[in-house]
PDB file of C-alpha atoms in Angstrom:
ATOM      1  CA  MET A   1     -16.622   0.321 -23.011  1.00  0.00           C
ATOM      2  CA  LYS A   2     -13.313  -1.341 -23.890  1.00  0.00           C
ATOM      3  CA  PRO A   3     -10.337  -0.011 -21.919  1.00  0.00           C
ATOM      4  CA  VAL A   4      -7.745   1.864 -23.935  1.00  0.00           C
ATOM      5  CA  LEU A   5      -4.344   0.341 -23.275  1.00  0.00           C
ATOM      6  CA  PRO A   6      -1.504   2.879 -23.106  1.00  0.00           C
ATOM      7  CA  GLN A   7       1.752   2.046 -24.822  1.00  0.00           C
ATOM      8  CA  ASP A   8       4.665   0.758 -22.750  1.00  0.00           C
ATOM      9  CA  ASN A   9       6.769   3.700 -23.898  1.00  0.00           C
ATOM     10  CA  PRO A  10       4.286   6.486 -24.664  1.00  0.00           C
ATOM     11  CA  LYS A  11       5.132   8.524 -27.748  1.00  0.00           C
ATOM     12  CA  GLN A  12       3.196  11.324 -29.342  1.00  0.00           C
ATOM     13  CA  ASP A  13       0.255   9.993 -31.317  1.00  0.00           C
ATOM     14  CA  GLN A  14       0.532  11.177 -34.891  1.00  0.00           C
ATOM     15  CA  GLN A  15      -3.248  11.262 -35.191  1.00  0.00           C
ATOM     16  CA  THR A  16      -3.863  13.462 -32.134  1.00  0.00           C
ATOM     17  CA  ALA A  17      -1.090  15.999 -31.796  1.00  0.00           C
ATOM     18  CA  GLU A  18      -0.746  17.226 -28.251  1.00  0.00           C
ATOM     19  CA  VAL A  19      -1.035  20.934 -27.563  1.00  0.00           C
ATOM     20  CA  ARG A  20       1.731  22.194 -25.272  1.00  0.00           C
ATOM     21  CA  PRO A  21       1.366  25.517 -23.466  1.00  0.00           C
ATOM     22  CA  GLY A  22       3.263  28.357 -25.157  1.00  0.00           C
ATOM     23  CA  ARG A  23       4.935  29.233 -21.864  1.00  0.00           C
ATOM     24  CA  LEU A  24       4.740  27.705 -18.421  1.00  0.00           C
ATOM     25  CA  ARG A  25       3.232  30.545 -16.422  1.00  0.00           C
ATOM     26  CA  THR A  26       1.153  28.834 -13.711  1.00  0.00           C
ATOM     27  CA  VAL A  27       1.736  25.698 -11.649  1.00  0.00           C
ATOM     28  CA  VAL A  28      -0.676  24.212  -9.114  1.00  0.00           C
ATOM     29  CA  LEU A  29       0.897  22.340  -6.205  1.00  0.00           C
ATOM     30  CA  ASP A  30      -1.368  19.834  -4.507  1.00  0.00           C
ATOM     31  CA  PRO A  31      -0.279  18.455  -1.122  1.00  0.00           C
ATOM     32  CA  GLY A  32      -2.297  15.252  -0.875  1.00  0.00           C
ATOM     33  CA  HIS A  33      -4.871  14.498   1.835  1.00  0.00           C
ATOM     34  CA  GLY A  34      -5.281  16.840   4.850  1.00  0.00           C
ATOM     35  CA  GLY A  35      -7.628  17.500   7.748  1.00  0.00           C
ATOM     36  CA  LYS A  36      -9.865  14.532   8.518  1.00  0.00           C
ATOM     37  CA  ASP A  37      -7.928  12.566   5.906  1.00  0.00           C
ATOM     38  CA  PRO A  38      -4.363  12.100   7.222  1.00  0.00           C
ATOM     39  CA  GLY A  39      -3.358   9.772   4.401  1.00  0.00           C
ATOM     40  CA  THR A  40      -0.861   7.034   5.221  1.00  0.00           C
ATOM     41  CA  MET A  41       0.451   7.292   8.754  1.00  0.00           C
ATOM     42  CA  THR A  42       2.530   5.767  11.523  1.00  0.00           C
ATOM     43  CA  LYS A  43       2.584   6.409  15.257  1.00  0.00           C
ATOM     44  CA  ARG A  44       4.881   9.375  14.641  1.00  0.00           C
ATOM     45  CA  ASN A  45       4.022  10.840  11.253  1.00  0.00           C
ATOM     46  CA  ARG A  46       1.164  11.665   8.915  1.00  0.00           C
ATOM     47  CA  GLU A  47       1.388  11.837   5.149  1.00  0.00           C
ATOM     48  CA  SER A  48      -0.742  14.992   5.028  1.00  0.00           C
ATOM     49  CA  ARG A  49       1.741  16.965   7.106  1.00  0.00           C
ATOM     50  CA  ILE A  50       4.871  15.669   5.382  1.00  0.00           C
ATOM     51  CA  VAL A  51       3.651  16.455   1.880  1.00  0.00           C
ATOM     52  CA  LEU A  52       2.455  19.922   2.911  1.00  0.00           C
ATOM     53  CA  LYS A  53       5.989  20.792   3.999  1.00  0.00           C
ATOM     54  CA  ILE A  54       7.493  19.424   0.778  1.00  0.00           C
ATOM     55  CA  ALA A  55       4.981  21.362  -1.331  1.00  0.00           C
ATOM     56  CA  GLN A  56       5.575  24.574   0.597  1.00  0.00           C
ATOM     57  CA  GLU A  57       9.341  24.300   0.133  1.00  0.00           C
ATOM     58  CA  LEU A  58       8.852  23.554  -3.580  1.00  0.00           C
ATOM     59  CA  GLY A  59       6.593  26.581  -3.930  1.00  0.00           C
ATOM     60  CA  ARG A  60       9.124  28.762  -2.141  1.00  0.00           C
ATOM     61  CA  ARG A  61      11.895  27.672  -4.509  1.00  0.00           C
ATOM     62  CA  ILE A  62       9.783  28.328  -7.594  1.00  0.00           C
ATOM     63  CA  ARG A  63       8.713  31.781  -6.416  1.00  0.00           C
ATOM     64  CA  GLU A  64      12.265  32.697  -5.436  1.00  0.00           C
ATOM     65  CA  GLU A  65      14.108  31.436  -8.513  1.00  0.00           C
ATOM     66  CA  LEU A  66      11.419  31.605 -11.204  1.00  0.00           C
ATOM     67  CA  PRO A  67       9.434  34.742 -10.319  1.00  0.00           C
ATOM     68  CA  ASP A  68       7.629  34.712 -13.681  1.00  0.00           C
ATOM     69  CA  VAL A  69       5.746  31.577 -12.573  1.00  0.00           C
ATOM     70  CA  LYS A  70       2.524  31.904 -10.585  1.00  0.00           C
ATOM     71  CA  VAL A  71       2.333  29.275  -7.831  1.00  0.00           C
ATOM     72  CA  VAL A  72      -1.105  28.157  -6.612  1.00  0.00           C
ATOM     73  CA  PHE A  73      -1.641  25.716  -3.734  1.00  0.00           C
ATOM     74  CA  THR A  74      -4.723  23.531  -3.336  1.00  0.00           C
ATOM     75  CA  ARG A  75      -4.167  23.853   0.423  1.00  0.00           C
ATOM     76  CA  THR A  76      -1.691  25.691   2.649  1.00  0.00           C
ATOM     77  CA  THR A  77      -2.843  24.283   5.996  1.00  0.00           C
ATOM     78  CA  ASP A  78      -3.883  20.870   7.328  1.00  0.00           C
ATOM     79  CA  VAL A  79      -7.436  20.958   5.928  1.00  0.00           C
ATOM     80  CA  PHE A  80      -9.520  18.522   3.893  1.00  0.00           C
ATOM     81  CA  ILE A  81     -10.014  19.345   0.200  1.00  0.00           C
ATOM     82  CA  GLU A  82     -12.190  17.126  -1.998  1.00  0.00           C
ATOM     83  CA  LEU A  83     -10.438  15.482  -4.935  1.00  0.00           C
ATOM     84  CA  ASN A  84     -12.648  17.105  -7.569  1.00  0.00           C
ATOM     85  CA  GLU A  85     -11.999  20.521  -6.012  1.00  0.00           C
ATOM     86  CA  ARG A  86      -8.247  19.998  -6.316  1.00  0.00           C
ATOM     87  CA  SER A  87      -8.487  19.535 -10.063  1.00  0.00           C
ATOM     88  CA  ALA A  88     -11.060  22.347 -10.261  1.00  0.00           C
ATOM     89  CA  ILE A  89      -8.560  24.726  -8.624  1.00  0.00           C
ATOM     90  CA  ALA A  90      -6.048  23.860 -11.337  1.00  0.00           C
ATOM     91  CA  ASN A  91      -8.613  24.342 -14.087  1.00  0.00           C
ATOM     92  CA  ARG A  92      -9.916  27.651 -12.706  1.00  0.00           C
ATOM     93  CA  ASN A  93      -6.399  29.024 -12.538  1.00  0.00           C
ATOM     94  CA  LYS A  94      -5.665  27.836 -16.094  1.00  0.00           C
ATOM     95  CA  ALA A  95      -2.604  26.031 -14.806  1.00  0.00           C
ATOM     96  CA  ASP A  96       0.070  24.808 -17.190  1.00  0.00           C
ATOM     97  CA  LEU A  97       1.109  21.984 -14.844  1.00  0.00           C
ATOM     98  CA  PHE A  98      -0.501  20.159 -11.917  1.00  0.00           C
ATOM     99  CA  ILE A  99       1.712  18.428  -9.333  1.00  0.00           C
ATOM    100  CA  SER A 100       0.073  16.276  -6.649  1.00  0.00           C
ATOM    101  CA  ILE A 101       2.515  15.254  -3.900  1.00  0.00           C
ATOM    102  CA  HIS A 102       2.057  12.131  -1.767  1.00  0.00           C
ATOM    103  CA  VAL A 103       3.768   9.596   0.486  1.00  0.00           C
ATOM    104  CA  ASN A 104       3.492   5.887  -0.253  1.00  0.00           C
ATOM    105  CA  ALA A 105       2.890   2.834   1.944  1.00  0.00           C
ATOM    106  CA  SER A 106       3.362  -0.917   1.632  1.00  0.00           C
ATOM    107  CA  PRO A 107       1.059  -2.987   3.835  1.00  0.00           C
ATOM    108  CA  SER A 108       2.938  -6.183   2.974  1.00  0.00           C
ATOM    109  CA  SER A 109       6.553  -5.232   3.675  1.00  0.00           C
ATOM    110  CA  SER A 110       8.491  -2.615   5.620  1.00  0.00           C
ATOM    111  CA  ARG A 111      11.460  -3.106   3.292  1.00  0.00           C
ATOM    112  CA  VAL A 112       9.866  -1.536   0.209  1.00  0.00           C
ATOM    113  CA  ASN A 113      11.233   1.940  -0.514  1.00  0.00           C
ATOM    114  CA  GLY A 114      11.765   4.439  -3.309  1.00  0.00           C
ATOM    115  CA  THR A 115       9.992   7.126  -5.300  1.00  0.00           C
ATOM    116  CA  GLU A 116       7.349   6.717  -8.009  1.00  0.00           C
ATOM    117  CA  THR A 117       5.734   9.270 -10.281  1.00  0.00           C
ATOM    118  CA  TYR A 118       2.360   8.491 -11.829  1.00  0.00           C
ATOM    119  CA  THR A 119       0.482   9.806 -14.821  1.00  0.00           C
ATOM    120  CA  MET A 120      -3.142   9.098 -15.662  1.00  0.00           C
ATOM    121  CA  GLY A 121      -3.515   5.777 -17.427  1.00  0.00           C
ATOM    122  CA  LEU A 122      -4.189   2.067 -17.108  1.00  0.00           C
ATOM    123  CA  HIS A 123      -2.350   0.245 -14.319  1.00  0.00           C
ATOM    124  CA  LYS A 124      -0.089  -2.551 -15.528  1.00  0.00           C
ATOM    125  CA  THR A 125       0.448  -4.232 -12.149  1.00  0.00           C
ATOM    126  CA  ASN A 126      -1.625  -4.951  -9.067  1.00  0.00           C
ATOM    127  CA  GLY A 127       0.788  -2.749  -7.127  1.00  0.00           C
ATOM    128  CA  ASN A 128      -0.094   0.258  -9.284  1.00  0.00           C
ATOM    129  CA  LEU A 129      -3.785  -0.538  -8.856  1.00  0.00           C
ATOM    130  CA  ASP A 130      -3.385  -0.729  -5.071  1.00  0.00           C
ATOM    131  CA  VAL A 131      -1.815   2.744  -5.001  1.00  0.00           C
ATOM    132  CA  ALA A 132      -4.666   4.186  -7.068  1.00  0.00           C
ATOM    133  CA  LYS A 133      -7.321   2.450  -4.946  1.00  0.00           C
ATOM    134  CA  ARG A 134      -5.786   3.830  -1.753  1.00  0.00           C
ATOM    135  CA  GLU A 135      -5.548   7.372  -3.098  1.00  0.00           C
ATOM    136  CA  ASN A 136      -9.037   7.261  -4.623  1.00  0.00           C
ATOM    137  CA  ALA A 137     -10.600   5.913  -1.419  1.00  0.00           C
ATOM    138  CA  VAL A 138     -10.383   9.478  -0.096  1.00  0.00           C
ATOM    139  CA  ILE A 139     -13.718  10.173  -1.803  1.00  0.00           C
ATOM    140  CA  LEU A 140     -15.483   8.027   0.799  1.00  0.00           C
ATOM    141  CA  LYS A 141     -14.924  10.924   3.207  1.00  0.00           C
ATOM    142  CA  GLU A 142     -16.870  13.230   0.874  1.00  0.00           C
ATOM    143  CA  SER A 143     -20.618  13.665   1.321  1.00  0.00           C
ATOM    144  CA  ASN A 144     -21.723  13.560  -2.333  1.00  0.00           C
ATOM    145  CA  TYR A 145     -19.048  11.361  -3.829  1.00  0.00           C
ATOM    146  CA  LYS A 146     -21.443   9.182  -5.862  1.00  0.00           C
ATOM    147  CA  GLU A 147     -22.779  12.255  -7.645  1.00  0.00           C
ATOM    148  CA  ASN A 148     -19.422  14.018  -7.956  1.00  0.00           C
ATOM    149  CA  TYR A 149     -17.675  10.987  -9.454  1.00  0.00           C
ATOM    150  CA  GLN A 150     -20.524   9.478 -11.486  1.00  0.00           C
ATOM    151  CA  GLY A 151     -20.978   6.468  -9.219  1.00  0.00           C
ATOM    152  CA  PHE A 152     -17.278   5.583  -9.114  1.00  0.00           C
ATOM    153  CA  ASP A 153     -16.550   2.743  -6.671  1.00  0.00           C
ATOM    154  CA  PRO A 154     -12.981   3.040  -5.275  1.00  0.00           C
ATOM    155  CA  ASP A 155     -13.046  -0.643  -4.231  1.00  0.00           C
ATOM    156  CA  SER A 156     -13.725  -1.906  -7.759  1.00  0.00           C
ATOM    157  CA  PRO A 157     -10.764  -2.857  -9.999  1.00  0.00           C
ATOM    158  CA  LEU A 158     -13.084  -2.550 -13.019  1.00  0.00           C
ATOM    159  CA  ALA A 159     -13.935   1.031 -12.058  1.00  0.00           C
ATOM    160  CA  HIS A 160     -10.248   1.929 -12.191  1.00  0.00           C
ATOM    161  CA  ILE A 161      -9.913   0.328 -15.605  1.00  0.00           C
ATOM    162  CA  MET A 162     -12.878   2.338 -16.859  1.00  0.00           C
ATOM    163  CA  LEU A 163     -11.436   5.507 -15.315  1.00  0.00           C
ATOM    164  CA  ALA A 164      -8.233   4.947 -17.276  1.00  0.00           C
ATOM    165  CA  ASN A 165     -10.257   5.331 -20.479  1.00  0.00           C
ATOM    166  CA  TYR A 166     -10.203   9.068 -19.809  1.00  0.00           C
ATOM    167  CA  GLN A 167      -6.752   9.352 -21.303  1.00  0.00           C
ATOM    168  CA  HIS A 168      -5.240  12.768 -20.928  1.00  0.00           C
ATOM    169  CA  ALA A 169      -4.848  14.995 -23.956  1.00  0.00           C
ATOM    170  CA  PHE A 170      -1.575  15.869 -22.229  1.00  0.00           C
ATOM    171  CA  MET A 171      -0.289  12.335 -21.684  1.00  0.00           C
ATOM    172  CA  ASN A 172       3.030  12.890 -23.449  1.00  0.00           C
ATOM    173  CA  SER A 173       3.845  16.079 -21.548  1.00  0.00           C
ATOM    174  CA  SER A 174       2.824  14.418 -18.284  1.00  0.00           C
ATOM    175  CA  VAL A 175       5.151  11.480 -18.939  1.00  0.00           C
ATOM    176  CA  ASP A 176       7.928  13.872 -19.976  1.00  0.00           C
ATOM    177  CA  PHE A 177       7.707  15.758 -16.689  1.00  0.00           C
ATOM    178  CA  ALA A 178       7.323  12.529 -14.688  1.00  0.00           C
ATOM    179  CA  GLN A 179      10.516  11.156 -16.223  1.00  0.00           C
ATOM    180  CA  LYS A 180      12.364  14.343 -15.290  1.00  0.00           C
ATOM    181  CA  VAL A 181      11.119  14.053 -11.709  1.00  0.00           C
ATOM    182  CA  GLU A 182      12.300  10.464 -11.307  1.00  0.00           C
ATOM    183  CA  TRP A 183      15.666  11.242 -12.919  1.00  0.00           C
ATOM    184  CA  SER A 184      16.088  14.192 -10.577  1.00  0.00           C
ATOM    185  CA  PHE A 185      15.225  12.087  -7.518  1.00  0.00           C
ATOM    186  CA  ARG A 186      18.062   9.728  -8.462  1.00  0.00           C
ATOM    187  CA  LYS A 187      20.534  12.440  -9.469  1.00  0.00           C
ATOM    188  CA  ASN A 188      19.845  15.275  -7.035  1.00  0.00           C
ATOM    189  CA  ALA A 189      18.477  13.500  -3.958  1.00  0.00           C
ATOM    190  CA  GLU A 190      20.128  10.094  -4.376  1.00  0.00           C
ATOM    191  CA  ARG A 191      16.810   8.351  -3.863  1.00  0.00           C
ATOM    192  CA  PRO A 192      16.011   4.885  -5.218  1.00  0.00           C
ATOM    193  CA  SER A 193      13.570   5.370  -8.083  1.00  0.00           C
ATOM    194  CA  ARG A 194      10.824   2.874  -8.880  1.00  0.00           C
ATOM    195  CA  GLY A 195      10.145   4.670 -12.142  1.00  0.00           C
ATOM    196  CA  VAL A 196       7.301   6.340 -14.013  1.00  0.00           C
ATOM    197  CA  LYS A 197       4.005   4.480 -13.811  1.00  0.00           C
ATOM    198  CA  GLN A 198       0.369   4.800 -14.817  1.00  0.00           C
ATOM    199  CA  ALA A 199      -2.892   4.274 -12.940  1.00  0.00           C
ATOM    200  CA  GLY A 200      -6.384   5.737 -12.728  1.00  0.00           C
ATOM    201  CA  PHE A 201      -6.320   8.599 -10.227  1.00  0.00           C
ATOM    202  CA  LEU A 202      -9.432  10.675  -9.629  1.00  0.00           C
ATOM    203  CA  VAL A 203      -7.342  13.722  -8.698  1.00  0.00           C
ATOM    204  CA  LEU A 204      -5.852  13.698 -12.225  1.00  0.00           C
ATOM    205  CA  TRP A 205      -9.053  12.722 -14.009  1.00  0.00           C
ATOM    206  CA  ARG A 206     -10.491  16.159 -14.775  1.00  0.00           C
ATOM    207  CA  THR A 207      -7.364  18.282 -14.976  1.00  0.00           C
ATOM    208  CA  THR A 208      -6.981  20.052 -18.311  1.00  0.00           C
ATOM    209  CA  MET A 209      -3.187  20.317 -18.316  1.00  0.00           C
ATOM    210  CA  PRO A 210      -0.147  18.029 -17.898  1.00  0.00           C
ATOM    211  CA  SER A 211      -0.555  16.379 -14.490  1.00  0.00           C
ATOM    212  CA  VAL A 212       1.380  13.976 -12.291  1.00  0.00           C
ATOM    213  CA  LEU A 213       1.050  12.351  -8.893  1.00  0.00           C
ATOM    214  CA  ILE A 214       4.375  11.977  -7.083  1.00  0.00           C
ATOM    215  CA  GLU A 215       4.928   9.343  -4.377  1.00  0.00           C
ATOM    216  CA  THR A 216       7.989  10.681  -2.541  1.00  0.00           C
ATOM    217  CA  GLY A 217       8.757   7.533  -0.536  1.00  0.00           C
ATOM    218  CA  TYR A 218       7.384   4.817   1.749  1.00  0.00           C
ATOM    219  CA  ILE A 219       6.355   5.852   5.228  1.00  0.00           C
ATOM    220  CA  THR A 220       6.130   2.145   6.112  1.00  0.00           C
ATOM    221  CA  ASN A 221       9.903   1.794   5.666  1.00  0.00           C
ATOM    222  CA  PRO A 222      11.461   2.978   8.979  1.00  0.00           C
ATOM    223  CA  GLU A 223      14.579   4.435   7.351  1.00  0.00           C
ATOM    224  CA  GLU A 224      12.616   6.184   4.635  1.00  0.00           C
ATOM    225  CA  GLU A 225      10.064   7.424   7.159  1.00  0.00           C
ATOM    226  CA  ARG A 226      12.843   9.179   9.071  1.00  0.00           C
ATOM    227  CA  TYR A 227      14.056  10.752   5.837  1.00  0.00           C
ATOM    228  CA  LEU A 228      10.576  11.896   4.791  1.00  0.00           C
ATOM    229  CA  ALA A 229       9.884  13.390   8.218  1.00  0.00           C
ATOM    230  CA  SER A 230      13.213  15.240   8.402  1.00  0.00           C
ATOM    231  CA  GLU A 231      13.657  18.832   7.292  1.00  0.00           C
ATOM    232  CA  GLU A 232      16.727  17.785   5.301  1.00  0.00           C
ATOM    233  CA  GLY A 233      14.806  15.064   3.479  1.00  0.00           C
ATOM    234  CA  GLN A 234      11.879  17.345   2.712  1.00  0.00           C
ATOM    235  CA  HIS A 235      14.211  20.018   1.324  1.00  0.00           C
ATOM    236  CA  GLU A 236      16.100  17.486  -0.800  1.00  0.00           C
ATOM    237  CA  LEU A 237      12.888  16.105  -2.265  1.00  0.00           C
ATOM    238  CA  ALA A 238      11.528  19.591  -2.949  1.00  0.00           C
ATOM    239  CA  ASN A 239      14.818  20.551  -4.575  1.00  0.00           C
ATOM    240  CA  ALA A 240      14.730  17.483  -6.819  1.00  0.00           C
ATOM    241  CA  ILE A 241      11.177  18.260  -7.955  1.00  0.00           C
ATOM    242  CA  PHE A 242      12.152  21.902  -8.483  1.00  0.00           C
ATOM    243  CA  ARG A 243      15.070  20.953 -10.721  1.00  0.00           C
ATOM    244  CA  ALA A 244      12.780  18.748 -12.790  1.00  0.00           C
ATOM    245  CA  PHE A 245      10.253  21.580 -12.969  1.00  0.00           C
ATOM    246  CA  LYS A 246      12.913  24.066 -14.079  1.00  0.00           C
ATOM    247  CA  ALA A 247      14.120  21.733 -16.834  1.00  0.00           C
ATOM    248  CA  TYR A 248      10.566  21.056 -18.008  1.00  0.00           C
ATOM    249  CA  LYS A 249       9.710  24.769 -17.996  1.00  0.00           C
ATOM    250  CA  GLY A 250      12.817  25.464 -20.084  1.00  0.00           C
ATOM    251  CA  GLU A 251      11.641  22.985 -22.721  1.00  0.00           C
ATOM    252  CA  VAL A 252       8.088  24.308 -22.789  1.00  0.00           C
ATOM    253  CA  ASP A 253       9.195  27.947 -23.003  1.00  0.00           C
ATOM    254  CA  ALA A 254      11.654  27.134 -25.789  1.00  0.00           C
ATOM    255  CA  GLU A 255       8.913  25.450 -27.813  1.00  0.00           C
ATOM    256  CA  GLY A 256       6.661  28.477 -27.278  1.00  0.00           C
TER     257      GLY A 256
END
């Protein structure tokens, strides 16, 4: 199978018009990792706990200010949820948007910092591939991962290229929301943005709605770690994502 290469600046394909939801009624918030899978970590902090707090604050803001939106969490405590179950929760709830929240890490340098928001697609750099490989390696903690993911090998670069062939029917909407998130991080939280990127993520693979994976910062950067672990930082990040969500919802509802 030949990999499908996404465009550098994705635009709506005239041959396959994307179907947008008439109104944004349901959002699924997915705090990454959890339980026996702490995600990236330092001596002081775990990704799984940081992202849970950010997701909970985001959910609170949505429920408080946009009461017409149903908020569903993939987890509300520090428990392990399989990747395919996360997307299944979104599909069962007929979500109009799926937001997976994570914390990044750089094994090569403690100076790397900034936010990134990913959509499903083919990685263009080894850095993007490394992020996807780290996030997808979670399946090794699952008992039936070879069956659940059709023999997917998280250590294989080729496997990630093949995974990227499953291009989302909602690619354009996903990129639209991702761009709003990164803009809001810069504008409303004054965070350095590393931009919107693409890679093959199993958690986004089977979702049947616009979906993004947000990397809120680098836990391996001491200054950014302190920010991510602080209540102020978590609230600022949640607020930035909320503002992006509100703007995106306004567009979707207007089109409906």
